[in-house]
Amino acid sequence: MAPATATPTHGPNGAFDRGFDAGGLTWDAWRRHAERAPEAEAIVHLSADQSPRRWRWGPLMEAASSAARWLAERGVRQGEVCALIVRHHPDFYPLYLGVSALGALPAVLAYPNARLHPEKFREGLRGMARRSGLDHVLTERDLAPLVEPLVVGEGSSIRDVLFPMDPDAGTFAAAGPLAHHPPAAGDDPCLLQHSSGTTGLQKPVVLSHRAVLDQVRRYGEAIGLGPDDRIVSWLPLYHDMGLIAAFYLPLVHGVPLVQLSPLEWVASPSLLTAALSAEGGTLCWLPNFAYAFMAERVRDEDLAGVRLDAVRLLVNCSEPVRAESHERFASRFAPWGLRRSALGACYAMAETTFAVTQTPPGQEATQLLVDRAELAQGRVRVVEGDGPGARRCVSSGTLVSGSQLRVQDDAGQPLPAGRVGELVIASTALFDGYRNYPEKTAEVLAGGWFRSGDQGFLHQGACYVVGRTKDLIIVAGNNVFPEDVEDAVARVPGVLPGRVVAFGVEDERLGTEALCVVAEASTSTDPERRALRIAIMQAGLAIDITIARVYLVEPRWLIKSSSGKPARSTNRARALEGVAFR
C-alpha cells in the first residue's frame, strides 16, 4: 500500500500582495508600511478599564526606532537575545519592534501570575536563561526583586535587567528618523520562541527572517487574507499561535490587529465578542478549550448590540479539535450572526513557525465518524451512526503550500491512508533546531523532517490529529486516547466542562496501566461525590473503557500549559501525591 501523504490545496490566488520581500527582513516590511501609509491603523490596544490606544504605522515605527536607540545605548547588540516579560501594555509593541530593529532576537516570556510561586517563576527563568542563552531581560520595575538576582546567578547568561516601561525612561519618545536594521541576510535569526511545555522545560526555537516571512506569505494565501481583513486576538504572544498568526501575520501584511489582554479575557470572555463586533473583526484564532469556555461563560446580557456577521474565519488550533466544542460555540453564537462556515481549524507548531495545514476559508472544518476501538488500535474505519462506539474526529484542514506531511509508525516507516501514526512534517518554514539543545534536536529532526510527537491520520487529503504519542494509555493491551475519556467524563452532570484530565498509572499487580481521571467537580457533600464517582466510571463503561481511579478536585485545581492544553504530567504528579483532592 502507498504511504499516506498530503498535498497542498491552497493556491496563491487568495492573498493580496503588500509588496514585502519574502527573502528580506521583517523590519524592512514594517518600515515600508510606515513610509507608504503612515496614518494607516496598525495595532489597536484594548483594555477593559481604559480607552483604546490606536497605533498608526508612522508613530508606531517612530516609537520603535526610539526604543531601538534606547536599547542600543544600554548595550543591546545584534544577535543577542532580549527576553520580554511585560504585562498587557500599549508600549509593548514598539518595544518588541525596537528589539528587532537592532537585529537582536526578541523572546516573549510569560508574566508570572498570582498562582505561581515566585521561586518557581525564578527557577523557570533560570532554566531558560541557561538553555536558551538569554542576554537581556526587558521587564517592569515590579519584577526587579525576582529577576535581578539572576544576573549574578551561577551559570546564568543574563547580563542585565532593563526597565524600558518606566515612565521617566524616555524609551519611546517619537522623535528622530526611522531606524535602519544592521546588515543581515534572510537566513539570519529573527526571533526566539519557546515550544509548548512546562515552565523551565520549554524548548528554544530560533526562526530566521526567511522562515517567518515565508510562513506569513503562504499562510496569508491559505486563509485568503485581504486588505479588508481585521484580526482580533487575546492570545498571549509567548505562544506561536499568538505571536505568528496574530502578530507577525497582520503586521507584515499591513492588516490591522486588535489586541486584548489574555488575563482580562479569561476574567471576562465577552470582551472578545464585543471587540469582534465593535472593531469589525474578520479573523480570530482560538485554542479548543476557548470554544466551550465562551459558550458557557458569555451571557445574553453580555451580547447586547453585538453582531458577529463580519467574522469570516475562526481558527481552532493548538490542541486536537473537538466536535462538541465547535457545536456548542456555533449554537451559542448563531443568533448573533455567527456562520458555521466560519468554524475552521489548523495544525501548527513553533518548530514549523506556525501552520502546516488549514481549513479552506468559507468551509466548516470537516467531521468524520470513526470506530473508536479501531482508532485506538491504529486503524481508521468510517462508521455511520454516532453511537457510544464512535468518535467524531474534526479535520485540521489540508496542507499549506510549502509544507509536506506524512504518517509513520514507531519504527519510522511510512503508513498508508487510513492508519494512525506519528505525524512528521517538512516545511519551507521549518526551524533549523533548538538553540543550545543538540541532543533534543537530534531526537526530532532528521533529513529535513520534524517528528511532531502527535498522533493522527490522513483521510481524503485532510489531516486529523487525535492525540499525543506520550499521552497514549495502554490498558490490558488496548490503546486508550485520554481525549476520548476526557470528552466522555466532561459530559457527566456535576463535572465542570473542559476541566478533566485522564492519564495512566502502572499497576504492577496487574502488569498493565490503570486508567485514572482527575475531574473538577461542582459537588460538595460526601453522598454527591460518591454518586459522581460512580457516574464517571459509568461514563467510561459506556465507551467500553474501564476507569480504575477517580480523583475529584476543587474548581481551578487543574493546571494547563501556556497554550491552554491540559498539563497531564503535572496534574498526574499532583494527583498521585494527594495534593488537595477529595
Coordinates of C-alpha atoms in Angstrom, one line a residue:
M1 CA 0.0 0.0 0.0
A2 CA 1.2 3.5 -0.7
P3 CA 2.2 5.7 2.2
A4 CA -0.2 8.4 3.4
T5 CA 0.9 11.8 2.3
A6 CA -0.9 15.1 1.9
T7 CA -0.7 17.6 -1.0
P8 CA -1.3 21.3 -0.8
T9 CA -4.7 22.5 -2.0
H10 CA -4.3 26.2 -1.2
G11 CA -3.1 28.3 -4.1
P12 CA -1.5 31.7 -4.4
N13 CA -4.6 33.5 -5.7
G14 CA -6.4 34.1 -2.3
A15 CA -3.9 36.5 -0.9
F16 CA -3.1 40.1 -1.7
D17 CA 0.3 41.5 -2.4
R18 CA 1.6 44.0 0.1
G19 CA 5.0 44.1 -1.6
F20 CA 7.2 42.7 1.1
D21 CA 10.3 40.7 0.1
A22 CA 9.9 37.1 1.3
G23 CA 13.7 36.8 1.3
G24 CA 14.2 40.1 3.1
L25 CA 13.9 41.2 6.8
T26 CA 10.8 41.7 8.9
W27 CA 11.9 45.2 9.9
D28 CA 12.0 46.3 6.3
A29 CA 8.4 45.0 5.8
W30 CA 7.2 47.1 8.7
R31 CA 9.2 50.1 7.7
R32 CA 7.7 50.0 4.2
H33 CA 4.2 50.3 5.7
A34 CA 5.2 53.3 7.8
E35 CA 6.7 55.0 4.7
R36 CA 3.8 54.3 2.4
A37 CA 0.8 54.7 4.7
P38 CA 2.0 56.4 8.0
E39 CA -1.6 57.2 9.0
A40 CA -3.0 53.7 8.4
E41 CA -4.0 51.8 11.6
A42 CA -1.5 49.1 12.7
I43 CA -2.5 48.0 16.2
V44 CA -5.5 48.7 18.4
H45 CA -4.6 48.0 22.1
L46 CA -7.8 47.3 24.1
S47 CA -8.0 47.3 27.9
A48 CA -11.1 46.7 30.0
D49 CA -10.7 49.9 32.0
Q50 CA -9.0 52.3 29.5
S51 CA -9.8 53.9 26.2
P52 CA -8.3 52.1 23.2
R53 CA -4.8 53.0 22.2
R54 CA -4.7 53.2 18.4
W55 CA -1.2 52.8 17.0
R56 CA -0.8 54.1 13.4
W57 CA 2.1 53.0 11.3
G58 CA 4.1 56.2 11.4
P59 CA 4.0 56.9 15.2
L60 CA 4.5 53.1 15.9
M61 CA 7.7 52.9 13.9
E62 CA 8.9 56.2 15.2
A63 CA 8.4 54.9 18.8
A64 CA 10.1 51.6 17.8
S65 CA 13.1 53.4 16.4
S66 CA 13.3 55.4 19.7
A67 CA 13.2 52.2 21.6
A68 CA 15.9 50.8 19.5
R69 CA 18.2 53.7 20.2
W70 CA 17.4 53.5 23.9
L71 CA 18.3 49.8 23.9
A72 CA 21.5 50.3 21.9
E73 CA 22.7 53.0 24.4
R74 CA 22.4 50.3 27.1
G75 CA 24.4 47.8 25.3
V76 CA 21.9 45.6 23.3
R77 CA 23.6 44.4 20.2
Q78 CA 22.8 42.5 17.0
G79 CA 22.3 38.7 17.6
E80 CA 21.7 39.0 21.3
V81 CA 18.5 37.6 22.9
C82 CA 16.2 40.0 24.7
A83 CA 13.6 38.3 26.9
L84 CA 10.4 40.5 27.2
I85 CA 8.4 39.9 30.4
V86 CA 5.8 42.6 30.2
R87 CA 2.1 42.7 31.0
H88 CA -0.6 43.8 28.5
H89 CA 0.7 47.3 27.7
P90 CA 0.4 49.6 24.8
D91 CA 4.1 50.2 24.6
F92 CA 4.9 46.5 24.3
Y93 CA 4.6 46.7 20.5
P94 CA 7.2 49.4 19.8
L95 CA 9.5 47.8 22.3
Y96 CA 9.3 44.4 20.5
L97 CA 9.7 46.1 17.1
G98 CA 12.6 48.1 18.6
V99 CA 14.5 44.9 19.6
S100 CA 14.0 43.7 16.0
A101 CA 15.4 46.9 14.6
L102 CA 18.7 46.2 16.2
G103 CA 19.0 42.8 14.8
A104 CA 18.6 41.4 18.3
L105 CA 16.3 38.4 18.9
P106 CA 13.1 39.2 20.9
A107 CA 11.8 36.4 23.0
V108 CA 8.4 36.9 24.7
L109 CA 8.1 35.1 28.1
A110 CA 5.0 34.7 30.3
Y111 CA 4.5 37.2 33.0
P112 CA 4.2 35.5 36.4
N113 CA 0.6 35.1 37.7
A114 CA -0.7 35.1 41.2
R115 CA -0.9 31.3 41.4
L116 CA 2.8 30.8 40.5
H117 CA 5.2 30.8 43.5
P118 CA 8.0 33.5 43.0
E119 CA 10.7 30.9 43.3
K120 CA 9.0 28.6 40.7
F121 CA 9.0 31.6 38.3
R122 CA 12.6 32.3 39.0
E123 CA 13.6 28.7 38.6
G124 CA 11.9 28.5 35.2
L125 CA 13.5 31.7 34.1
R126 CA 16.9 30.5 35.3
G127 CA 16.4 27.3 33.3
M128 CA 15.5 29.2 30.1
A129 CA 18.5 31.5 30.6
R130 CA 20.8 28.6 30.8
R131 CA 19.3 26.7 27.9
S132 CA 18.2 29.5 25.6
G133 CA 21.0 31.9 26.3
L134 CA 19.1 35.0 27.3
D135 CA 21.3 38.1 27.3
H136 CA 19.0 40.9 28.4
V137 CA 15.7 40.9 30.3
L138 CA 13.3 43.7 29.5
T139 CA 10.6 43.9 32.1
E140 CA 8.8 46.1 34.6
R141 CA 10.1 47.5 37.8
D142 CA 7.8 45.3 39.9
L143 CA 9.7 42.2 38.9
A144 CA 13.1 43.6 39.8
P145 CA 13.4 41.6 43.1
L146 CA 12.6 38.4 41.2
V147 CA 14.8 38.9 38.2
E148 CA 17.8 41.0 39.2
P149 CA 19.4 38.2 41.3
L150 CA 19.7 36.1 38.2
V151 CA 22.2 38.5 36.7
V152 CA 24.8 37.3 39.2
G153 CA 23.5 33.8 39.5
E154 CA 25.9 30.9 38.7
G155 CA 25.6 29.7 35.2
S156 CA 23.2 32.4 34.0
S157 CA 23.8 34.1 30.7
I158 CA 21.7 37.1 31.7
R159 CA 23.9 40.2 31.6
D160 CA 21.4 42.9 32.7
V161 CA 17.8 43.7 33.5
L162 CA 16.4 46.8 31.8
F163 CA 13.2 48.6 32.6
P164 CA 12.0 50.3 29.4
M165 CA 8.4 50.7 30.6
D166 CA 9.4 53.2 33.4
P167 CA 7.5 56.5 32.6
D168 CA 10.7 58.6 33.1
A169 CA 12.9 56.4 30.9
G170 CA 12.1 58.2 27.7
T171 CA 12.2 54.9 25.8
F172 CA 9.5 55.6 23.3
A173 CA 10.0 59.3 22.5
A174 CA 8.7 59.5 18.9
A175 CA 11.5 61.7 17.6
G176 CA 14.3 61.2 15.0
P177 CA 14.5 59.1 11.9
L178 CA 13.3 55.6 11.4
A179 CA 15.9 53.0 12.4
H180 CA 17.8 51.0 9.8
H181 CA 18.3 47.3 10.5
P182 CA 22.0 46.4 10.6
P183 CA 23.3 44.4 7.6
A184 CA 21.7 40.9 7.7
A185 CA 20.5 38.1 5.4
G186 CA 17.2 36.4 5.2
D187 CA 18.6 33.3 6.8
D188 CA 19.9 35.2 9.9
P189 CA 17.9 34.8 13.2
C190 CA 14.8 36.8 13.5
L191 CA 13.2 35.8 16.8
L192 CA 13.3 33.2 19.6
Q193 CA 10.1 31.5 20.7
H194 CA 9.6 28.6 23.1
S195 CA 7.8 25.4 22.1
S196 CA 4.9 24.5 24.4
G197 CA 5.9 22.8 27.6
T198 CA 6.1 23.3 31.3
T199 CA 7.9 26.3 32.7
G200 CA 11.7 25.9 32.5
L201 CA 11.4 22.9 30.2
Q202 CA 10.3 24.7 27.1
K203 CA 12.4 24.1 24.0
P204 CA 14.0 27.2 22.5
V205 CA 13.1 27.6 18.8
V206 CA 15.1 30.2 16.7
L207 CA 13.4 31.2 13.5
S208 CA 15.0 33.1 10.6
H209 CA 13.6 36.1 8.8
R210 CA 13.1 33.8 5.8
A211 CA 11.1 31.3 7.7
V212 CA 8.8 33.9 9.3
L213 CA 8.2 35.8 6.0
D214 CA 7.7 32.6 4.0
Q215 CA 5.2 31.4 6.6
V216 CA 3.2 34.5 6.8
R217 CA 3.1 34.8 3.0
R218 CA 2.0 31.2 2.4
Y219 CA -0.4 31.2 5.4
G220 CA -1.9 34.5 4.2
E221 CA -2.7 32.7 0.9
A222 CA -4.2 29.8 2.7
I223 CA -6.7 31.9 4.6
G224 CA -7.4 34.3 1.7
L225 CA -6.0 37.3 3.6
G226 CA -7.1 40.6 2.1
P227 CA -6.9 44.3 2.7
D228 CA -10.4 44.4 4.3
D229 CA -9.5 41.8 7.0
R230 CA -9.1 42.8 10.6
I231 CA -7.6 40.4 13.2
V232 CA -8.8 40.3 16.8
S233 CA -6.9 38.4 19.4
W234 CA -6.5 37.8 23.1
L235 CA -3.8 35.2 22.6
P236 CA -0.5 35.6 24.6
L237 CA 2.4 36.4 22.4
Y238 CA 4.7 33.9 24.1
H239 CA 2.9 31.2 22.2
D240 CA 3.4 30.6 18.5
M241 CA -0.3 31.0 17.7
G242 CA -0.5 34.4 19.2
L243 CA 3.0 35.5 18.0
I244 CA 2.9 34.4 14.4
A245 CA -0.9 34.2 13.4
A246 CA -2.0 37.2 15.5
F247 CA 1.1 39.4 15.4
Y248 CA 3.6 38.8 12.6
L249 CA 0.9 37.9 10.1
P250 CA -1.0 41.1 10.3
L251 CA 2.0 43.4 10.8
V252 CA 3.9 42.0 7.8
H253 CA 0.8 42.2 5.5
G254 CA -0.3 45.6 6.9
V255 CA -3.6 44.2 8.2
P256 CA -4.9 45.9 11.4
L257 CA -4.5 44.0 14.6
V258 CA -6.8 44.4 17.6
Q259 CA -5.1 43.1 20.8
L260 CA -6.8 42.2 24.1
S261 CA -5.3 41.1 27.4
P262 CA -5.3 37.3 27.9
L263 CA -5.9 37.8 31.7
E264 CA -8.8 40.2 31.1
W265 CA -10.3 37.8 28.5
V266 CA -10.2 34.9 31.0
A267 CA -11.9 37.0 33.6
S268 CA -14.5 38.3 31.1
P269 CA -14.6 36.3 27.8
S270 CA -17.3 38.5 26.4
L271 CA -14.5 41.0 25.7
L272 CA -13.7 39.0 22.6
T273 CA -17.2 39.1 21.1
A274 CA -17.5 42.8 22.0
A275 CA -14.2 43.5 20.2
L276 CA -15.1 41.4 17.2
S277 CA -18.3 43.3 16.9
A278 CA -17.1 46.8 17.6
E279 CA -13.9 46.7 15.6
G280 CA -15.3 44.7 12.7
G281 CA -13.1 41.7 13.3
T282 CA -13.0 39.2 10.5
L283 CA -10.3 36.7 11.7
C284 CA -9.5 35.1 15.1
W285 CA -7.5 32.2 16.4
L286 CA -8.6 30.2 19.5
P287 CA -7.4 27.1 21.3
N288 CA -10.1 24.4 21.5
F289 CA -10.8 25.0 25.2
A290 CA -11.9 28.6 24.5
Y291 CA -14.9 27.4 22.4
A292 CA -16.6 25.6 25.3
F293 CA -15.4 28.2 27.8
M294 CA -17.0 31.1 25.9
A295 CA -20.2 29.1 25.1
E296 CA -20.6 28.6 28.9
R297 CA -19.4 31.9 30.3
V298 CA -20.7 34.6 27.9
R299 CA -24.2 35.6 28.9
D300 CA -27.0 37.0 26.8
E301 CA -26.8 40.4 28.5
D302 CA -23.1 40.5 27.5
L303 CA -24.1 40.3 23.9
A304 CA -26.4 43.3 23.8
G305 CA -25.8 45.1 20.5
V306 CA -23.2 42.5 19.4
R307 CA -23.1 41.3 15.8
L308 CA -20.7 38.6 14.5
D309 CA -21.7 38.7 10.9
A310 CA -18.3 40.1 9.8
V311 CA -16.4 37.1 11.2
R312 CA -15.4 35.0 8.3
L313 CA -12.9 32.7 9.9
L314 CA -12.4 31.4 13.5
V315 CA -9.4 29.1 13.5
N316 CA -9.3 26.3 16.1
C317 CA -5.7 25.5 16.8
S318 CA -3.0 24.3 19.4
E319 CA -4.7 21.1 20.5
P320 CA -6.9 18.3 19.0
V321 CA -10.1 19.9 17.6
R322 CA -13.2 18.6 19.4
A323 CA -16.5 18.4 17.6
E324 CA -18.6 19.1 20.7
S325 CA -16.7 22.4 21.3
H326 CA -17.5 23.6 17.8
E327 CA -21.1 22.5 18.2
R328 CA -21.6 24.4 21.5
F329 CA -19.9 27.5 20.1
A330 CA -21.9 27.5 16.9
S331 CA -25.2 27.0 18.7
R332 CA -24.4 29.7 21.3
F333 CA -23.5 32.5 18.9
A334 CA -25.6 31.7 15.8
P335 CA -28.3 34.2 17.0
W336 CA -25.8 37.0 16.9
G337 CA -24.8 36.3 13.3
L338 CA -22.0 33.7 13.5
R339 CA -21.9 31.5 10.5
R340 CA -21.0 27.8 10.8
S341 CA -18.8 28.2 7.7
A342 CA -16.5 30.4 9.9
L343 CA -15.5 27.5 12.1
G344 CA -12.2 26.4 10.6
A345 CA -9.1 24.8 12.1
C346 CA -5.4 24.4 11.5
Y347 CA -2.5 22.3 12.6
A348 CA 0.5 24.3 13.8
M349 CA 3.6 24.3 16.0
A350 CA 6.5 26.6 16.9
E351 CA 9.0 24.3 15.0
T352 CA 7.3 25.0 11.7
T353 CA 7.0 28.7 12.5
F354 CA 3.2 28.1 12.6
A355 CA 0.7 26.4 10.3
V356 CA 1.2 23.1 8.5
T357 CA -2.5 22.6 7.5
Q358 CA -5.5 24.9 7.3
T359 CA -9.3 24.6 6.6
P360 CA -10.0 26.5 3.4
P361 CA -11.8 29.8 4.1
G362 CA -15.6 29.6 3.8
Q363 CA -15.7 25.9 4.7
E364 CA -16.6 24.5 8.1
A365 CA -14.0 22.1 9.4
T366 CA -14.8 18.6 8.1
Q367 CA -16.0 16.0 10.6
L368 CA -15.6 12.2 10.3
L369 CA -17.2 9.5 12.3
V370 CA -14.9 6.6 13.0
D371 CA -14.9 3.4 15.1
R372 CA -13.4 4.4 18.5
A373 CA -11.9 0.9 19.3
E374 CA -10.4 0.6 15.8
L375 CA -8.9 4.0 16.0
A376 CA -7.2 3.2 19.4
Q377 CA -5.6 0.2 17.7
G378 CA -4.3 2.4 14.8
R379 CA -6.9 1.8 12.2
V380 CA -9.4 4.2 10.7
R381 CA -12.9 2.7 10.0
V382 CA -15.6 5.2 9.0
V383 CA -19.0 4.4 10.6
E384 CA -22.5 5.8 10.0
G385 CA -24.1 6.1 13.5
D386 CA -23.0 8.5 16.2
G387 CA -23.3 5.9 19.0
P388 CA -21.1 5.3 22.0
G389 CA -18.6 3.2 19.9
A390 CA -18.0 6.1 17.5
R391 CA -15.6 9.0 17.8
R392 CA -16.3 12.2 15.9
C393 CA -12.9 13.5 14.5
V394 CA -12.6 17.0 13.2
S395 CA -10.1 17.8 10.4
S396 CA -7.4 20.4 10.8
G397 CA -7.5 21.0 7.1
T398 CA -5.3 20.4 4.1
L399 CA -1.7 21.4 3.6
V400 CA -0.5 25.0 3.4
S401 CA 1.8 25.4 0.4
G402 CA 5.4 24.8 1.2
S403 CA 4.6 22.0 3.7
Q404 CA 4.6 18.2 3.5
L405 CA 3.1 15.8 5.9
R406 CA 3.2 12.0 6.3
V407 CA 2.2 9.4 8.9
Q408 CA 4.7 6.9 10.2
D409 CA 4.9 4.0 12.6
D410 CA 7.1 3.6 15.7
A411 CA 10.0 2.4 13.5
G412 CA 9.8 5.4 11.3
Q413 CA 8.2 3.6 8.4
P414 CA 5.5 5.4 6.3
L415 CA 1.9 4.3 6.9
P416 CA -0.8 4.3 4.3
A417 CA -4.0 6.4 4.4
G418 CA -6.4 5.1 7.0
R419 CA -3.8 4.2 9.6
V420 CA -2.9 6.2 12.7
G421 CA 0.7 7.1 13.5
E422 CA 3.1 9.9 14.3
L423 CA 2.8 13.0 12.1
V424 CA 6.1 14.1 10.6
I425 CA 6.5 17.4 8.7
A426 CA 8.8 19.0 6.2
S427 CA 8.3 22.7 5.5
T428 CA 9.9 25.7 3.9
A429 CA 9.4 27.4 7.3
L430 CA 10.9 24.6 9.3
F431 CA 13.3 25.6 12.1
D432 CA 16.9 24.5 12.0
G433 CA 17.0 23.1 15.5
Y434 CA 16.6 24.0 19.2
R435 CA 19.0 26.6 20.4
N436 CA 21.8 25.2 22.5
Y437 CA 20.0 21.8 22.6
P438 CA 21.6 19.5 20.1
E439 CA 20.5 16.3 21.8
K440 CA 16.8 17.3 21.7
T441 CA 17.2 18.5 18.1
A442 CA 18.6 15.1 17.1
E443 CA 15.6 13.4 18.6
V444 CA 13.1 15.2 16.5
L445 CA 14.8 16.4 13.3
A446 CA 16.4 14.2 10.7
G447 CA 16.7 14.6 6.9
G448 CA 14.6 17.7 6.8
W449 CA 11.6 16.0 8.6
F450 CA 10.3 17.0 12.0
R451 CA 8.8 14.4 14.3
S452 CA 5.9 16.2 15.9
G453 CA 5.0 13.7 18.6
D454 CA 1.4 14.0 17.6
Q455 CA -0.8 11.0 16.6
G456 CA -3.0 11.4 13.7
F457 CA -4.1 10.2 10.3
L458 CA -4.9 11.4 6.8
H459 CA -8.3 11.0 5.1
Q460 CA -9.0 12.3 1.6
G461 CA -6.1 14.6 1.8
A462 CA -7.1 16.2 5.1
C463 CA -5.2 15.9 8.4
Y464 CA -6.8 14.6 11.6
V465 CA -4.9 15.0 14.9
V466 CA -6.1 12.6 17.6
G467 CA -3.7 13.0 20.5
R468 CA -0.1 13.0 21.7
T469 CA 2.1 9.9 21.5
K470 CA 3.4 10.4 25.0
D471 CA -0.1 10.6 26.5
L472 CA -1.3 7.3 25.0
I473 CA -2.5 4.9 27.7
I474 CA -2.2 1.1 27.3
V475 CA -4.7 -0.9 29.4
A476 CA -4.5 -4.7 29.1
G477 CA -3.0 -4.3 25.6
N478 CA -5.6 -1.9 24.4
N479 CA -4.7 1.7 23.4
V480 CA -6.7 4.5 25.0
F481 CA -6.6 8.1 23.9
P482 CA -7.0 10.3 27.0
E483 CA -9.0 12.7 24.9
D484 CA -11.8 10.1 24.5
V485 CA -12.0 9.6 28.2
E486 CA -12.0 13.3 28.9
D487 CA -14.7 14.0 26.4
A488 CA -17.0 11.3 28.0
V489 CA -16.4 12.4 31.6
A490 CA -16.8 16.1 30.8
R491 CA -20.5 15.3 29.8
V492 CA -21.3 13.9 33.3
P493 CA -23.5 16.3 35.3
G494 CA -21.5 17.7 38.2
V495 CA -18.2 17.8 36.3
L496 CA -17.1 21.2 35.1
P497 CA -16.9 21.2 31.3
G498 CA -13.4 21.1 29.9
R499 CA -11.8 20.5 33.4
V500 CA -10.9 16.9 33.1
V501 CA -7.5 15.1 32.7
A502 CA -7.0 11.4 32.1
F503 CA -3.7 9.5 32.5
G504 CA -2.3 6.0 33.1
V505 CA -0.5 4.7 36.1
E506 CA 1.5 1.4 36.1
D507 CA -0.3 -1.3 38.1
E508 CA 2.5 -3.8 38.9
R509 CA 0.0 -6.3 40.4
L510 CA -2.0 -6.5 37.1
G511 CA 1.0 -5.9 34.9
T512 CA -0.6 -3.1 32.9
E513 CA -1.6 0.5 33.2
A514 CA -4.6 1.6 35.3
L515 CA -6.7 4.4 33.8
C516 CA -7.1 7.4 36.2
V517 CA -9.2 10.5 35.9
V518 CA -8.9 13.9 37.7
A519 CA -12.1 16.0 37.4
E520 CA -13.0 19.3 38.8
A521 CA -16.5 19.0 40.4
S522 CA -19.2 21.3 41.5
T523 CA -20.4 18.8 44.2
S524 CA -19.7 19.4 47.8
T525 CA -21.3 16.7 50.1
D526 CA -19.9 13.1 50.5
P527 CA -23.0 11.5 49.1
E528 CA -22.9 13.7 46.0
R529 CA -19.2 12.9 45.5
R530 CA -19.8 9.2 45.8
A531 CA -22.6 9.4 43.2
L532 CA -20.4 11.4 40.9
R533 CA -17.5 8.9 41.1
I534 CA -20.0 6.2 40.1
A535 CA -21.4 8.3 37.2
I536 CA -17.8 9.0 35.9
M537 CA -17.0 5.3 35.9
Q538 CA -20.2 4.5 34.1
A539 CA -19.4 7.1 31.5
G540 CA -16.2 5.2 30.8
L541 CA -18.0 1.9 30.6
A542 CA -20.4 3.5 28.1
I543 CA -17.5 3.8 25.6
D544 CA -16.0 0.4 26.6
I545 CA -13.3 1.9 28.8
T546 CA -12.7 0.9 32.5
I547 CA -11.7 3.8 34.8
A548 CA -9.8 2.5 37.7
R549 CA -9.5 5.6 39.9
V550 CA -11.4 8.9 40.1
Y551 CA -9.9 12.0 41.8
L552 CA -12.4 14.8 42.4
V553 CA -10.9 18.2 42.9
E554 CA -12.0 21.8 43.6
P555 CA -12.6 24.2 40.7
R556 CA -9.4 25.7 39.2
W557 CA -7.3 22.9 40.6
L558 CA -6.1 21.6 37.3
I559 CA -3.0 23.2 35.7
K560 CA -2.9 23.9 32.0
S561 CA 0.1 24.7 29.8
S562 CA 0.8 28.1 28.4
S563 CA -1.2 27.2 25.3
G564 CA -4.2 26.1 27.2
K565 CA -3.6 22.3 26.8
P566 CA -4.1 20.1 29.8
A567 CA -0.7 19.6 31.5
R568 CA -1.3 15.8 32.0
S569 CA 2.1 15.0 33.6
T570 CA 1.9 17.9 36.1
N571 CA -1.7 17.0 37.1
R572 CA -0.8 13.3 37.2
A573 CA 2.0 14.0 39.7
R574 CA -0.2 16.3 41.8
A575 CA -3.0 13.7 42.0
L576 CA -0.7 10.8 42.9
E577 CA 0.9 13.0 45.6
G578 CA -2.5 13.6 47.0
V579 CA -2.4 17.4 46.6
A580 CA -5.8 18.7 47.8
F581 CA -8.1 16.2 46.2
R582 CA -11.2 14.8 47.8

